[in-house]
PDB file of C-alpha atoms in Angstrom:
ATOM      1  CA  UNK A 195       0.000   0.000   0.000  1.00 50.00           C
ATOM      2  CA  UNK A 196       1.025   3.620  -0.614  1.00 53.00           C
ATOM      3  CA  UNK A 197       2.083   5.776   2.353  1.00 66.00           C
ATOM      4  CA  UNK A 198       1.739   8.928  -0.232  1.00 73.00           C
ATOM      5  CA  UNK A 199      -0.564  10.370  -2.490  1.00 84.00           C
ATOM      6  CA  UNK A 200       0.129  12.874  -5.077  1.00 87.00           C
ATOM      7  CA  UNK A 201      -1.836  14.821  -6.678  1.00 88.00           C
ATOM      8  CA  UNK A 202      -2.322  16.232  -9.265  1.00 94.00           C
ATOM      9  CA  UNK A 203      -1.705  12.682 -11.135  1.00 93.00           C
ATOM     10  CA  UNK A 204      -0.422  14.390 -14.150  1.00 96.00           C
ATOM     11  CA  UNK A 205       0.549  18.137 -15.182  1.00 97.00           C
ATOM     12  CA  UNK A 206       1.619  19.601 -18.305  1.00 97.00           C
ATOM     13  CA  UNK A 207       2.564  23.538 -18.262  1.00 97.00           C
ATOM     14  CA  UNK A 208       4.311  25.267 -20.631  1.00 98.00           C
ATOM     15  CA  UNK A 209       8.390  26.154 -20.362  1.00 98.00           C
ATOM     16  CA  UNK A 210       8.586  28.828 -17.943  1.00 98.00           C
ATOM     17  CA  UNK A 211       5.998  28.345 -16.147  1.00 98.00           C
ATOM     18  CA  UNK A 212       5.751  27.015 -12.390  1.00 98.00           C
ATOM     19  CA  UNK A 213       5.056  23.662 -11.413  1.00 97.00           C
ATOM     20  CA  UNK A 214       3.451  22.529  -8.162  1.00 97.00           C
ATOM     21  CA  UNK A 215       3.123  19.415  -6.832  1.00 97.00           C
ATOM     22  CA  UNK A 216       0.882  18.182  -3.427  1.00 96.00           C
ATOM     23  CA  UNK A 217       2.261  15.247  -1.262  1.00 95.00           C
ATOM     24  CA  UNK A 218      -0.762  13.948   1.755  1.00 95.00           C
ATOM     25  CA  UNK A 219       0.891  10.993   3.652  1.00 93.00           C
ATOM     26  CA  UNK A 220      -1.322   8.867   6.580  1.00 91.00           C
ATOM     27  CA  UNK A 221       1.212   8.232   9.208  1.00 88.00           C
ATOM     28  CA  UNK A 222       4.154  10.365  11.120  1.00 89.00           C
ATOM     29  CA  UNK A 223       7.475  10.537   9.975  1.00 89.00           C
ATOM     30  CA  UNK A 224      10.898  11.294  10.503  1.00 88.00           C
ATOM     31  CA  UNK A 225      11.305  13.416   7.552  1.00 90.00           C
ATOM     32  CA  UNK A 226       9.944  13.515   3.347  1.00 93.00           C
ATOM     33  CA  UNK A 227      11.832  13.381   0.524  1.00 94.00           C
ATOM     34  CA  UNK A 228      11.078  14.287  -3.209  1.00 96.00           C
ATOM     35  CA  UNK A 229      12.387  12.269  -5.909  1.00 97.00           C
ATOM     36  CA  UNK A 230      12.779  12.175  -9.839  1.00 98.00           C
ATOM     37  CA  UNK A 231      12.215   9.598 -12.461  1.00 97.00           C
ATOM     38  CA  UNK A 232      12.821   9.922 -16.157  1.00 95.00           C
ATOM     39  CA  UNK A 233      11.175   7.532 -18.294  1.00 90.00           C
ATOM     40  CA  UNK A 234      12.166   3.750 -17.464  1.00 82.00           C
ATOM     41  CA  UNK A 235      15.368   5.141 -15.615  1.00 90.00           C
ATOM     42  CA  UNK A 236      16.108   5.194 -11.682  1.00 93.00           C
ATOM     43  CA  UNK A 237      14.787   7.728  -9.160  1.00 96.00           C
ATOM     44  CA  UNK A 238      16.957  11.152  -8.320  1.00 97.00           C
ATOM     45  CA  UNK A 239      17.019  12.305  -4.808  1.00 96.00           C
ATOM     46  CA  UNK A 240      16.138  15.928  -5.170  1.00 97.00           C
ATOM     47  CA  UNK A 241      15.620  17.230  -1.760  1.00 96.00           C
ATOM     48  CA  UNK A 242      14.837  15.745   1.940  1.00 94.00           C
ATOM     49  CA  UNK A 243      12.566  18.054   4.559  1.00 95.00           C
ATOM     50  CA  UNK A 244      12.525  16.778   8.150  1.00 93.00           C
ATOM     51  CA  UNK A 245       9.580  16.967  10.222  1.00 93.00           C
ATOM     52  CA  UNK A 246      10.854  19.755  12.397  1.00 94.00           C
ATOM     53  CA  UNK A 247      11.373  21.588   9.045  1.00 96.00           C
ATOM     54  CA  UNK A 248       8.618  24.090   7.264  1.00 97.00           C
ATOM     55  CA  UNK A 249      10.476  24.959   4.309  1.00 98.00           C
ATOM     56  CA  UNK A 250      13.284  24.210   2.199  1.00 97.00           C
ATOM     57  CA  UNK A 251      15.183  25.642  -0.747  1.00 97.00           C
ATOM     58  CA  UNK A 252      17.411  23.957  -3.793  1.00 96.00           C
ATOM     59  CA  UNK A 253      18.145  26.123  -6.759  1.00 97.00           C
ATOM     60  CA  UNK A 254      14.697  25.772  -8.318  1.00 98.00           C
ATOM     61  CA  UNK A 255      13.033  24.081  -5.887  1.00 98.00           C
ATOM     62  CA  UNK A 256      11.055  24.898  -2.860  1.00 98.00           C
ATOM     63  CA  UNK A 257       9.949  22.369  -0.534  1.00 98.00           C
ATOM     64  CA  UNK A 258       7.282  22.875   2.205  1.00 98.00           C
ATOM     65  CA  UNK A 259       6.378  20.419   4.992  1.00 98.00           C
ATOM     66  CA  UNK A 260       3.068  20.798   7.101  1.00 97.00           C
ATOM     67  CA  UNK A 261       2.750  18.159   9.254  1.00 96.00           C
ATOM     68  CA  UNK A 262      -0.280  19.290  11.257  1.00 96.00           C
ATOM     69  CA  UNK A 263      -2.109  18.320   7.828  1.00 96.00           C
ATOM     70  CA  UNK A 264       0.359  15.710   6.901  1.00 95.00           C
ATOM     71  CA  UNK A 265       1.041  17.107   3.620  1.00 96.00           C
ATOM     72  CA  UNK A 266       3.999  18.565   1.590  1.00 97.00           C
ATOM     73  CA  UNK A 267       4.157  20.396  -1.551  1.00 98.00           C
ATOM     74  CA  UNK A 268       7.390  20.596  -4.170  1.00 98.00           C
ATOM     75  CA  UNK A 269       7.290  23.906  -5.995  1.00 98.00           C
ATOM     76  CA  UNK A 270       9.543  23.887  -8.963  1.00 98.00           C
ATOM     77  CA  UNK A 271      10.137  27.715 -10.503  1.00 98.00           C
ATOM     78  CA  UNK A 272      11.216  28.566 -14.032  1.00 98.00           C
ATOM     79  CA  UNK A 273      10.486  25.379 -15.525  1.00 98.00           C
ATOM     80  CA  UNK A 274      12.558  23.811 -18.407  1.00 97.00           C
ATOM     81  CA  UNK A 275      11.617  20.911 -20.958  1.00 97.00           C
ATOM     82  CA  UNK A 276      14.376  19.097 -19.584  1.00 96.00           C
ATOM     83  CA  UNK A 277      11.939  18.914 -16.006  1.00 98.00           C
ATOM     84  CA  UNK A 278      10.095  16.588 -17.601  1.00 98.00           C
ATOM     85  CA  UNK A 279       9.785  13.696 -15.584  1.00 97.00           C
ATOM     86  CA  UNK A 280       7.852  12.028 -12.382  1.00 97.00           C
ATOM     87  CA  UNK A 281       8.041  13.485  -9.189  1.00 97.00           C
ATOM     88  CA  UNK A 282       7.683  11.139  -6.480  1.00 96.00           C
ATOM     89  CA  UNK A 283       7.585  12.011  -2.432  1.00 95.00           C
ATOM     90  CA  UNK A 284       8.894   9.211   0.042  1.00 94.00           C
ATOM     91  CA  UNK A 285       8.034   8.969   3.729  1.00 91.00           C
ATOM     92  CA  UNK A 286      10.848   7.700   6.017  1.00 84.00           C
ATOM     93  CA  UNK A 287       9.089   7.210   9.476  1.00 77.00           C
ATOM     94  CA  UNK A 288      12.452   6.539  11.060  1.00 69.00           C
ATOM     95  CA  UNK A 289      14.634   3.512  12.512  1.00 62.00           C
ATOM     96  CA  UNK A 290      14.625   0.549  10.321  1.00 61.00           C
ATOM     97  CA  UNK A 291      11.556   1.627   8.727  1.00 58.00           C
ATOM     98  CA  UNK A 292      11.748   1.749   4.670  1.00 70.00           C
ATOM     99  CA  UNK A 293      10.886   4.466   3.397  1.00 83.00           C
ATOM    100  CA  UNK A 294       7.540   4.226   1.524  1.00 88.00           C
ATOM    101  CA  UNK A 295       6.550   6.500  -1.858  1.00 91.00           C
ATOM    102  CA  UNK A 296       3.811   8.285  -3.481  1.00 90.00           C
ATOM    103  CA  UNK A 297       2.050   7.540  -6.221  1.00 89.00           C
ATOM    104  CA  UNK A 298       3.804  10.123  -8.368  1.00 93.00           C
ATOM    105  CA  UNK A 299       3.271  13.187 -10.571  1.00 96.00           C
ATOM    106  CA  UNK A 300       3.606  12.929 -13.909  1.00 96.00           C
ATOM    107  CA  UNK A 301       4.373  16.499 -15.551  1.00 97.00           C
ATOM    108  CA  UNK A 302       5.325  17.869 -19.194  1.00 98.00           C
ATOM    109  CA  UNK A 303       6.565  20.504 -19.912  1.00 98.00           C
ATOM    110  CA  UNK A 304       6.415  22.013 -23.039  1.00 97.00           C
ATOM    111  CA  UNK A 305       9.198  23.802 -24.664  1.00 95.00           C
TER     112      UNK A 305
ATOM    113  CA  UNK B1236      32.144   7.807  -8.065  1.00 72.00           C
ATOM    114  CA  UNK B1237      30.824   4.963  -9.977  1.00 84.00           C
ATOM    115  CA  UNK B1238      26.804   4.766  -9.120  1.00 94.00           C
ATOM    116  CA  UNK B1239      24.071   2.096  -8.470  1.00 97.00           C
ATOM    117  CA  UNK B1240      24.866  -0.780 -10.980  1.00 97.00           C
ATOM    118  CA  UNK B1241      22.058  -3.035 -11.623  1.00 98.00           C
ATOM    119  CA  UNK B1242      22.487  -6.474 -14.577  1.00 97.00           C
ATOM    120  CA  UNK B1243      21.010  -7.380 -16.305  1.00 97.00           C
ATOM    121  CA  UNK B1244      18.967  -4.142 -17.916  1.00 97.00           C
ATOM    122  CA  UNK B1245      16.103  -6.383 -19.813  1.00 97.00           C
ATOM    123  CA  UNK B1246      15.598 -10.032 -18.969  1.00 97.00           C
ATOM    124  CA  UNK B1247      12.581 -11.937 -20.495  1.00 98.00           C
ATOM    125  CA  UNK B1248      11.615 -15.073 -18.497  1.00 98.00           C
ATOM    126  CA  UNK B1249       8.409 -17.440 -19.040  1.00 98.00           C
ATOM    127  CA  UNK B1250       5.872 -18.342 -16.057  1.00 98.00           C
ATOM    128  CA  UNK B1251       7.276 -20.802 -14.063  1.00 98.00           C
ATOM    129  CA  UNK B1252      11.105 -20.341 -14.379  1.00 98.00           C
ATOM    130  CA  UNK B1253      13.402 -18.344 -11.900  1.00 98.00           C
ATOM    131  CA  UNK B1254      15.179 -15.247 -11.857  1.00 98.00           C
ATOM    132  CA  UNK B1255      18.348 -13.470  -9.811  1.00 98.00           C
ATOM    133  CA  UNK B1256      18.834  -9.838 -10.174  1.00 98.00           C
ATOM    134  CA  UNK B1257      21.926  -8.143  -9.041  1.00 98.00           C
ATOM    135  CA  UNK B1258      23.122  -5.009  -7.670  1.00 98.00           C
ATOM    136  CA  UNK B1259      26.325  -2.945  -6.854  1.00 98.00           C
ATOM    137  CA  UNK B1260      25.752  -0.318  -4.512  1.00 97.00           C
ATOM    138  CA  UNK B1261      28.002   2.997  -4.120  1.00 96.00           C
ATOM    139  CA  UNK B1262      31.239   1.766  -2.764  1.00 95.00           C
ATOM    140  CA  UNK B1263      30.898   2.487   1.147  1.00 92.00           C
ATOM    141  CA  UNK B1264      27.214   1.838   1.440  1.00 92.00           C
ATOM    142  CA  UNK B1265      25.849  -0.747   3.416  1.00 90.00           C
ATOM    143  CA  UNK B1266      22.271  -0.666   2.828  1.00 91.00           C
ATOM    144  CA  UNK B1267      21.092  -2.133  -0.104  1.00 94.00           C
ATOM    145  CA  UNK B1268      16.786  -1.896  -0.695  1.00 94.00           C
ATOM    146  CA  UNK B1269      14.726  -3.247  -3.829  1.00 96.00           C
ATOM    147  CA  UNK B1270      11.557  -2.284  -5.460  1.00 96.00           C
ATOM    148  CA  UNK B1271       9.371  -2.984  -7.732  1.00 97.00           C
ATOM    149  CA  UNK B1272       7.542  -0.632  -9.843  1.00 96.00           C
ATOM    150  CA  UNK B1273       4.457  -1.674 -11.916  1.00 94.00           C
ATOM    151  CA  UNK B1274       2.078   0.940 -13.832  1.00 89.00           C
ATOM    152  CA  UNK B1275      -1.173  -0.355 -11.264  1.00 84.00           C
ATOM    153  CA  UNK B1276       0.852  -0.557  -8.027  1.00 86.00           C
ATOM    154  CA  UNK B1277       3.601   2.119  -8.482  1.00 88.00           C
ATOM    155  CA  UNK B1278       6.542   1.736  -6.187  1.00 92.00           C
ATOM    156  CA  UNK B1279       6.525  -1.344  -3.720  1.00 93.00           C
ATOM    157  CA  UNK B1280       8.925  -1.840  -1.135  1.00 92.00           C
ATOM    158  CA  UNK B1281      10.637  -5.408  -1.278  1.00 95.00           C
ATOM    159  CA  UNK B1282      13.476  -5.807   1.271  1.00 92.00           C
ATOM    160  CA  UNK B1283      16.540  -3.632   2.608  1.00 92.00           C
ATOM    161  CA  UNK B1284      19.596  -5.643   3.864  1.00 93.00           C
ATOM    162  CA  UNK B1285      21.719  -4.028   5.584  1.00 91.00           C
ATOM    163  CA  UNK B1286      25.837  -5.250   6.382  1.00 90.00           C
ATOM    164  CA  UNK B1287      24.321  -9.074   4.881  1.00 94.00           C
ATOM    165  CA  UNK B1288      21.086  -8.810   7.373  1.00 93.00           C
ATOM    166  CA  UNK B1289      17.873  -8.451   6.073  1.00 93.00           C
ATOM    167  CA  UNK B1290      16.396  -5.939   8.607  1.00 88.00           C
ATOM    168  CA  UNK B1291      12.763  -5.269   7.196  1.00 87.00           C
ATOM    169  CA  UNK B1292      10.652  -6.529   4.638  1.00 90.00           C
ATOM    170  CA  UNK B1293       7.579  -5.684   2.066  1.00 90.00           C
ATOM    171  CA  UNK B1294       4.695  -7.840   1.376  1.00 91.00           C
ATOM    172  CA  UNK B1295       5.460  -9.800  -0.660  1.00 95.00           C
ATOM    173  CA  UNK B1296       5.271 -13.943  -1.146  1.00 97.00           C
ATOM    174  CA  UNK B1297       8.250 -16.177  -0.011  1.00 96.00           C
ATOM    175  CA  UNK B1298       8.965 -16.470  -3.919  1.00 98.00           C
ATOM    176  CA  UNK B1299      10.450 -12.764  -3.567  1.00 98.00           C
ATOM    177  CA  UNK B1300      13.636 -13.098  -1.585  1.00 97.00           C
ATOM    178  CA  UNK B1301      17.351 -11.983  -1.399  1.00 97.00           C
ATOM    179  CA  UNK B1302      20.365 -11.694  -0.013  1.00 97.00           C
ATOM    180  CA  UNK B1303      23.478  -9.309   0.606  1.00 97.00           C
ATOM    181  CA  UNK B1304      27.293 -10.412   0.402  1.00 97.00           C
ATOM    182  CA  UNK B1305      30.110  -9.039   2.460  1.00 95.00           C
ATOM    183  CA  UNK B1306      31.128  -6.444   0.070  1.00 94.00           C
ATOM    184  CA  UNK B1307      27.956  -4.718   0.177  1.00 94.00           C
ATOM    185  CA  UNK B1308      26.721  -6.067  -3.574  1.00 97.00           C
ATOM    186  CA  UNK B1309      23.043  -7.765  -3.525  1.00 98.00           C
ATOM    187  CA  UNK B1310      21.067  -9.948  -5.436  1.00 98.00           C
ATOM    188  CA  UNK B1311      17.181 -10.844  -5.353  1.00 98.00           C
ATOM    189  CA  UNK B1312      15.249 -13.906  -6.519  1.00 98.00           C
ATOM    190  CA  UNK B1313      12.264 -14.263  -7.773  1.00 98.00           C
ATOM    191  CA  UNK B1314      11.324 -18.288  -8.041  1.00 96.00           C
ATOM    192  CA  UNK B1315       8.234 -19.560  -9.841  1.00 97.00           C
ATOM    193  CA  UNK B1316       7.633 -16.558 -12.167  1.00 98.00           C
ATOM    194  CA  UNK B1317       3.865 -15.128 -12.636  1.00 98.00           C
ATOM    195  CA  UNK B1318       2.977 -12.832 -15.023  1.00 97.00           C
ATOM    196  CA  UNK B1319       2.280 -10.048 -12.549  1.00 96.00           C
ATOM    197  CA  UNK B1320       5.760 -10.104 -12.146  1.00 98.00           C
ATOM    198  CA  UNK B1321       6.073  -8.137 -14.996  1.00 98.00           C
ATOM    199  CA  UNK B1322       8.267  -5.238 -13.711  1.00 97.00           C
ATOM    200  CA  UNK B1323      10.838  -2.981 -13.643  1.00 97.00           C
ATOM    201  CA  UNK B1324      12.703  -3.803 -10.148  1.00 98.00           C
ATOM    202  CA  UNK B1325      14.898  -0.997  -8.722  1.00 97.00           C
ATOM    203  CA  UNK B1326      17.891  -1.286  -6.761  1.00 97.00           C
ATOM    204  CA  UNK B1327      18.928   1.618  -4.079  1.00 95.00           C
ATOM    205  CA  UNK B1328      21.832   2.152  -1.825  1.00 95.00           C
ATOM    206  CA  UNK B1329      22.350   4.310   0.850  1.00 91.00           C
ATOM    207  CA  UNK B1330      24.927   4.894   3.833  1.00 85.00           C
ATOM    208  CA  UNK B1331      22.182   4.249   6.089  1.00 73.00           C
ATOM    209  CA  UNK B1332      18.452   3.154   5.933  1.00 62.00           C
ATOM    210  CA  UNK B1333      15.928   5.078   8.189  1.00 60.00           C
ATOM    211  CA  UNK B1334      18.546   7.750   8.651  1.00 66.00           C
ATOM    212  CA  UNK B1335      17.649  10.328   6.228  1.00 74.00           C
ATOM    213  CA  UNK B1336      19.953   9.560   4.140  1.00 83.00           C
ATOM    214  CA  UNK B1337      19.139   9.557   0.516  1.00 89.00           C
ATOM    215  CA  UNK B1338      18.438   6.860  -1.537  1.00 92.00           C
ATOM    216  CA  UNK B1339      20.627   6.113  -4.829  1.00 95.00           C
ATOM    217  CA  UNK B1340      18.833   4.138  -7.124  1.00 97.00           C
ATOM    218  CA  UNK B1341      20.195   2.255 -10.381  1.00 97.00           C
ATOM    219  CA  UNK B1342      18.758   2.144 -13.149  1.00 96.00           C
ATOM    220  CA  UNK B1343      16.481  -0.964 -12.957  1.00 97.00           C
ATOM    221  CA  UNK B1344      16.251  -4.331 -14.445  1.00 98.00           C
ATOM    222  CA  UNK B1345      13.377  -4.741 -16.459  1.00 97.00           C
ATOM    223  CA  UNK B1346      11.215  -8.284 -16.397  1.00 98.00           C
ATOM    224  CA  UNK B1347       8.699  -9.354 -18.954  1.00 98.00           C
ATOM    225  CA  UNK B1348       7.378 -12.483 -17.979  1.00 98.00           C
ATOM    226  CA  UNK B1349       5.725 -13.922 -20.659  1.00 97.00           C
TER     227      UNK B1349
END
């Protein structure tokens, strides 16, 4: 079973525009992390919030954690064809727990 | 650094037969996890090992199961193929599991099972 569910499903914006993505999760945890996946490759670690943590900032990206609604968003600015890709968030509830992903976002963008 | 390595990249079994996957983690980590993605169920947690211990598992059926050697390298077996095996199975590696430290995937092996 999924820990995470993203949403929107899919997303296609144009290049330039911003791109957000919603994380909701059922359980506590030790901290989120957002991950990318080009087609029928591995998964990227992009960028790892902890649960004491609101926000968080790399280059593009903008992170924010709310876990009074158990939820987390990834904001990407500016974005370029080359974001294309699925966005996954991954729950890591801490100690030899694995760490459990969303169902994904699937977003275009076109150039 | 040389990254996740997972062989073989495309393997085509039929129902019934066996398979073994392998993986070389990042040269110093210890943990070692495995997923499998599928369209329906997305990303399912297999197994982590962890320093040749396998310290939690998904669920999965006894025909999923695997094993870690001493220099950190991995391999998972799948006996008694189904169809629904059908996959793409991912490989990570990390320094440690549950830590907050990152996950470093491969690139997958991909099983048709025909």
């Amino acid at each position: 079973s999924q820990q995470g569910e993203e949403d929107p499903q899919a997303l296609s914006i144009q290049e330039g525009e911003n791109a957000t993505m919603n994380c909701s999760y059922k359980t506590s945890i030790n901290n989120l992390q957002w991950y990318r996946q080009n087609s029928g490759r591995g998964l990227v670690h992009l960028i790892l919030i902890r649960s004491n943590e609101r926000e968080k900032h790399s280059g593009r990206l903008r992170v924010t954690l709310d876990t009074s609604k158990k939820s987390s968003s990834l904001l990407i600015t500016a974005s370029r064809a080359a974001d294309t890709a699925s966005y996954f968030c991954a729950t890591d509830t801490g100690g030899y727990q694995k760490v459990t992903f969303g169902t994904g976002t699937k977003l275009q963008v076109i150039p | 650094k040389a990254g996740v390595t997972q062989t073989p990249r495309y393997l085509i079994k039929t129902r019934g037969q066996q398979v073994t996957l392998s993986c070389s983690p990042i040269s110093g980590h210890r943990s070692v996890s495995w997923y499998q993605q599928t369209p329906g169920q997305g990303l399912q947690f297999l197994f982590e090992y962890f320093s040749e211990t396998q310290r939690n598992k998904g669920n999965f059926p006894g025909r999923f199961s695997g094993r870690q050697f001493s220099n950190s390298r991995s391999e998972m077996n799948v006996s008694t193929l189904e169809l629904g095996d059908s996959a793409l199975y991912l490989c990570a590696s990390s320094f440690l599991l549950g830590e907050g430290s990152p996950l470093h995937f491969g690139n997958g092996t991909r099983l048709t099972v025909t």
